[in-house]
Coordinates of C-alpha atoms in Angstrom, one line a residue:
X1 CA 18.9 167.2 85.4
X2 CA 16.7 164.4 85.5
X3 CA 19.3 162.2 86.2
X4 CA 20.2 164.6 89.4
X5 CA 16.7 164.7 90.4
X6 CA 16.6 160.7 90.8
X7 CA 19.9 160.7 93.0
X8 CA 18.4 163.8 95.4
X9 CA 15.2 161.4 95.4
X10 CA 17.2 158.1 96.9
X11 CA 19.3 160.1 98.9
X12 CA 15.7 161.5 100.5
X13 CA 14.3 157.9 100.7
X14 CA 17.7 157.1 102.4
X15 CA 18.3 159.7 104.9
X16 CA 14.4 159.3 106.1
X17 CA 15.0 155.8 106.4
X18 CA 17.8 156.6 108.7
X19 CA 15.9 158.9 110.8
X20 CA 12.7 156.2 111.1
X21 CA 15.5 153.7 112.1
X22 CA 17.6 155.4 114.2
X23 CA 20.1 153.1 114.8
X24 CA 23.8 153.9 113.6
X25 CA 24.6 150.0 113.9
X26 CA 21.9 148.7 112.0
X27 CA 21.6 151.3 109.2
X28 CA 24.4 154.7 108.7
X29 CA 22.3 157.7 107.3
X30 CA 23.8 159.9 104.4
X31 CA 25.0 162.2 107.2
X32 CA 27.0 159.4 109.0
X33 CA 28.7 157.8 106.1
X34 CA 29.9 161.7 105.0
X35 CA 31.3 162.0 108.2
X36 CA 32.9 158.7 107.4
X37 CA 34.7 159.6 104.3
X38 CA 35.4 163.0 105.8
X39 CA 37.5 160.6 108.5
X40 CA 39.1 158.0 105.7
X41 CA 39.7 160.7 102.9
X42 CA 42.7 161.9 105.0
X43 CA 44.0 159.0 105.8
X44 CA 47.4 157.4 104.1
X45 CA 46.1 154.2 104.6
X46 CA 42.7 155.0 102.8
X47 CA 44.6 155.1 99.5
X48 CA 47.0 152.4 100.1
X49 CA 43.9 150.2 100.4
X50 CA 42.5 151.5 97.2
X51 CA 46.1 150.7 95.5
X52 CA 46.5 147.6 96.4
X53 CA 43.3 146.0 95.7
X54 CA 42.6 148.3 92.4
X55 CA 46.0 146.7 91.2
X56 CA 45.4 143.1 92.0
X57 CA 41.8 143.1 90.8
X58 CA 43.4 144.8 87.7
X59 CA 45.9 142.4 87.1
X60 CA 43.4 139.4 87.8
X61 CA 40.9 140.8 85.3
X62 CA 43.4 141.8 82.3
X63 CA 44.9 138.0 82.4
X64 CA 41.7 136.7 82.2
X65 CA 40.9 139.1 79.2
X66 CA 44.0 137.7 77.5
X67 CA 43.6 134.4 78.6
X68 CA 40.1 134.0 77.4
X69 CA 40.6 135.8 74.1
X70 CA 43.7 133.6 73.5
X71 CA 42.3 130.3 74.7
X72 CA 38.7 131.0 73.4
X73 CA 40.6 131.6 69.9
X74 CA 42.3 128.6 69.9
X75 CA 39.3 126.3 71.1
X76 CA 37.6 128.4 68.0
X77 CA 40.4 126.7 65.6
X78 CA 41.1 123.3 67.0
X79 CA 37.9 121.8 68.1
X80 CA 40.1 118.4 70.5
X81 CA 41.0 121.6 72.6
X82 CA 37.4 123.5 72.7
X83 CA 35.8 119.4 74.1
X84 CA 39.2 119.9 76.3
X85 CA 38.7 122.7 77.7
X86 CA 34.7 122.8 78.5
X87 CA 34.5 120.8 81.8
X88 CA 36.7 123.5 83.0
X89 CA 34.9 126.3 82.0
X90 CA 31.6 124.7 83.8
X91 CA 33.2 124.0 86.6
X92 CA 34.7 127.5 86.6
X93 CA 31.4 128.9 86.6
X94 CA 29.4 127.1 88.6
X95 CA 31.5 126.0 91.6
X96 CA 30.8 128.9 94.7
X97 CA 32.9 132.0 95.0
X98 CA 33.3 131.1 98.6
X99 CA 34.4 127.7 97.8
X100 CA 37.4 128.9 95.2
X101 CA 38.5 131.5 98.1
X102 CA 39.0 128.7 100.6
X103 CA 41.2 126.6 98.1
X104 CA 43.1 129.4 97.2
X105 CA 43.8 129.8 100.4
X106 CA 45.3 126.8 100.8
X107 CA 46.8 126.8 97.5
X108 CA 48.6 130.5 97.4
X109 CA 47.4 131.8 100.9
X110 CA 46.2 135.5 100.9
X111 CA 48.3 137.6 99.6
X112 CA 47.3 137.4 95.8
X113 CA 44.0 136.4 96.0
X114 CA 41.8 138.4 95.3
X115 CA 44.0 138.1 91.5
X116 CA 43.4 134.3 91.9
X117 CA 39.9 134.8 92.3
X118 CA 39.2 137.8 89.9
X119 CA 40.9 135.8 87.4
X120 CA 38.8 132.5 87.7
X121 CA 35.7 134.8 87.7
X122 CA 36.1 136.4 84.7
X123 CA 38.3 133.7 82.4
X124 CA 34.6 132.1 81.5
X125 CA 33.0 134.7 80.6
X126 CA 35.4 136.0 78.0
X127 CA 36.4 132.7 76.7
X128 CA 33.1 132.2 75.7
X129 CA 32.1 135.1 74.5
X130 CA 35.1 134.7 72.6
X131 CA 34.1 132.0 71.0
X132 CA 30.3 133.2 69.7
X133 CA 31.9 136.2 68.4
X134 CA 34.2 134.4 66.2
X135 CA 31.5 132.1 65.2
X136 CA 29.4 135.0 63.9
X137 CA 32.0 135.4 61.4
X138 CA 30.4 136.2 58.2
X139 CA 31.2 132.6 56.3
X140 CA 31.2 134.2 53.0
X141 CA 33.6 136.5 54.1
X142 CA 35.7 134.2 55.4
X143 CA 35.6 132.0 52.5
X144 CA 36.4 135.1 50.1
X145 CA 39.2 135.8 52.3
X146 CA 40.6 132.0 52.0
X147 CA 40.2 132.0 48.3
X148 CA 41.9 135.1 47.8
X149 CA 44.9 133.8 50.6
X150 CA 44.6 136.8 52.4
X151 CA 47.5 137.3 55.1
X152 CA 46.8 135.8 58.4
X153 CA 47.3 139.0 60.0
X154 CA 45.0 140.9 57.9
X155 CA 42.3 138.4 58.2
X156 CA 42.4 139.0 62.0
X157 CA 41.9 142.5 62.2
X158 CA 39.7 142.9 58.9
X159 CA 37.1 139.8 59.5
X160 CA 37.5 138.3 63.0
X161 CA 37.8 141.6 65.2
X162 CA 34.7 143.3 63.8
X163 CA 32.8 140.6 64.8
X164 CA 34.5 139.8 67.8
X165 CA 34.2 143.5 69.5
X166 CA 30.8 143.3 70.0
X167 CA 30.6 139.9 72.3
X168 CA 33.5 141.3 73.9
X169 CA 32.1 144.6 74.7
X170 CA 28.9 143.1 75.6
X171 CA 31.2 139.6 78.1
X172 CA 32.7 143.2 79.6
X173 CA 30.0 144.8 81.1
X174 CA 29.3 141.9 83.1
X175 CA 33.1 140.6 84.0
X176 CA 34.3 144.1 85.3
X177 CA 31.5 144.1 87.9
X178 CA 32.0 140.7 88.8
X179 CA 35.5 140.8 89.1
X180 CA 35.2 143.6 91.6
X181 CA 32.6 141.9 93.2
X182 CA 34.7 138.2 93.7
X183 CA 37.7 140.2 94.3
X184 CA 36.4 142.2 97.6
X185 CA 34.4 139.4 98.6
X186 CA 38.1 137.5 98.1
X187 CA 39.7 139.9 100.2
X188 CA 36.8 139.8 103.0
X189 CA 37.3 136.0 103.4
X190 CA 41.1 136.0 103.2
X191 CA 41.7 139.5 105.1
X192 CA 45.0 140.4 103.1
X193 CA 47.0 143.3 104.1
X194 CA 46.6 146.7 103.4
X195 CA 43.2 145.7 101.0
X196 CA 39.6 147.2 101.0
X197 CA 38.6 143.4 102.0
X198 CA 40.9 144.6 105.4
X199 CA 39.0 147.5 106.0
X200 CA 35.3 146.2 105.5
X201 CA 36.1 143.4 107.6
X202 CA 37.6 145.7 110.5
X203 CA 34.6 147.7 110.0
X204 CA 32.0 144.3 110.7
X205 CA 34.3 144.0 113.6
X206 CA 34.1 147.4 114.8
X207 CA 30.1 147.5 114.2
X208 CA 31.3 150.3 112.5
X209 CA 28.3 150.7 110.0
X210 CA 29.1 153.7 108.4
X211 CA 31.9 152.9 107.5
X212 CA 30.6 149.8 105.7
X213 CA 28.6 152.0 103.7
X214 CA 31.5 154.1 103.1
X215 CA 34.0 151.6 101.7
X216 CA 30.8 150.3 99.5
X217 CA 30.4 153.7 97.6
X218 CA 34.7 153.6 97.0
X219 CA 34.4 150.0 95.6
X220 CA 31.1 151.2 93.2
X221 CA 33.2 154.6 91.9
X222 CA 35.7 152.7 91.4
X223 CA 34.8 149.8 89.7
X224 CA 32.3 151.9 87.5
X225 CA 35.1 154.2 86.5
X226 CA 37.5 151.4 85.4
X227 CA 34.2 150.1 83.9
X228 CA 33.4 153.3 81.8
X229 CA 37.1 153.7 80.8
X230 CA 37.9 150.5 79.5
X231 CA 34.6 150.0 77.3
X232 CA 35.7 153.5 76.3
X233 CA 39.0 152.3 74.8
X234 CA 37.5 148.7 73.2
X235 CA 34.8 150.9 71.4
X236 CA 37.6 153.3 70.0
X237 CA 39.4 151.0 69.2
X238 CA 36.8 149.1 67.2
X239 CA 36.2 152.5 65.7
X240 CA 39.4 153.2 64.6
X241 CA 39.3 149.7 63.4
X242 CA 36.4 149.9 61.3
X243 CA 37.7 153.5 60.0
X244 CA 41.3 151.6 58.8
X245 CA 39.1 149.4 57.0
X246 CA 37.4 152.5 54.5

């Protein structure tokens, strides 16, 4: 209830902000973006822009979840390729969003990047949370488990992933907003067809504010969906995990 109470209070503070500004160019109201997404909700091409950039910023995110876990693994084991691969990963997160869209452009032109750029966004993050989960490792675990040659395999899922899930988990929270972020802002830049990037930019063109607005509240449902869902199915699985272990 409380919860409901705070979302009727900023939807107040909003709509009277809209009637003090009265300007449907400079700020949309409540009322103006409903209207809005009573307009797109009907439209084919509402959900084909959803499709298309839910499965690219998808596919960008889940190779740079398997990228970083693999590589941040490996740079875990052989140090040569952890010294290799760090100017990369600096550079990877410090150089400008905007200035990774305008090489990929150049590079691979539109058409996949907002996978490009979701991709080089999150890869970072994980590969380094990667790394400071597995060295957490409980030593004296790990040193039981080499005196005792434990399988490979079983070390994995019995010593490294338990104290891997947590950095994970935690790397998560932050990559699948930023990926959705970098990936719109991609699409904004670039203007691929049939993308939410499309339609916000149309929408700037058009002055069409409420619209804006409306596109804004698809890309925060949706990304906090995937976000919910897919911490959902790390934690089980660490549960079921941890239960495998007993």
């Amino acid at each position: 209830m409380r919860r409901i109470m705070i979302i009727l209070f900023w939807l107040a503070v909003w709509q009277l902000a809209g009637l003090v500004i009265r300007n449907d160019i400079i700020f949309a109201s409540p009322a103006d973006v409903a209207r809005s997404f009573a307009a797109l909700l009907p439209d084919p091409g509402f959900w084909i822009s959803i499709g298309w950039s839910f499965g690219k910023i998808l596919a960008g995110f889940f190779l740079a979840f398997l990228s970083g876990v693999l590589l941040g693994s490996l740079a875990f084991r052989f140090q040569l390729l952890k010294e290799l691969l760090e100017p990369v990963m600096t550079l990877a997160k410090s150089i400008p969003v905007a200035s990774f869209v305008i090489l990929a452009l150049i590079w691979i032109g539109s058409a996949n990047l907002s996978v490009f750029i979701s991709f080089l966004v999150v890869l970072p993050m994980i590969y380094v949370n990667t790394i400071a989960g597995l060295e957490s490792t409980d030593e004296k675990l790990a040193e039981m488990a080499r005196v005792f040659s434990l399988a490979l395999p079983r070390r994995i899922r019995f010593l490294y992933v338990p104290a891997l899930t947590p950095h994970l988990v935690s790397s998560c929270r932050i990559a699948l907003g930023m990926s959705w972020k970098s990936g719109i802002a991609a699409e904004v830049i670039g203007v691929p067809a049939h993308t939410i990037g499309e339609r916000l930019y149309m929408a700037k063109i058009y002055l069409a504010t409420s619209d804006v607005f409306a596109w804004t509240i698809v890309i925060i449902l949706i990304s906090s969906l995937f976000e919910r869902l897919f911490l959902q199915l790390l934690e089980q699985g660490a549960r079921w995990n941890e239960r495998s272990r007993l």
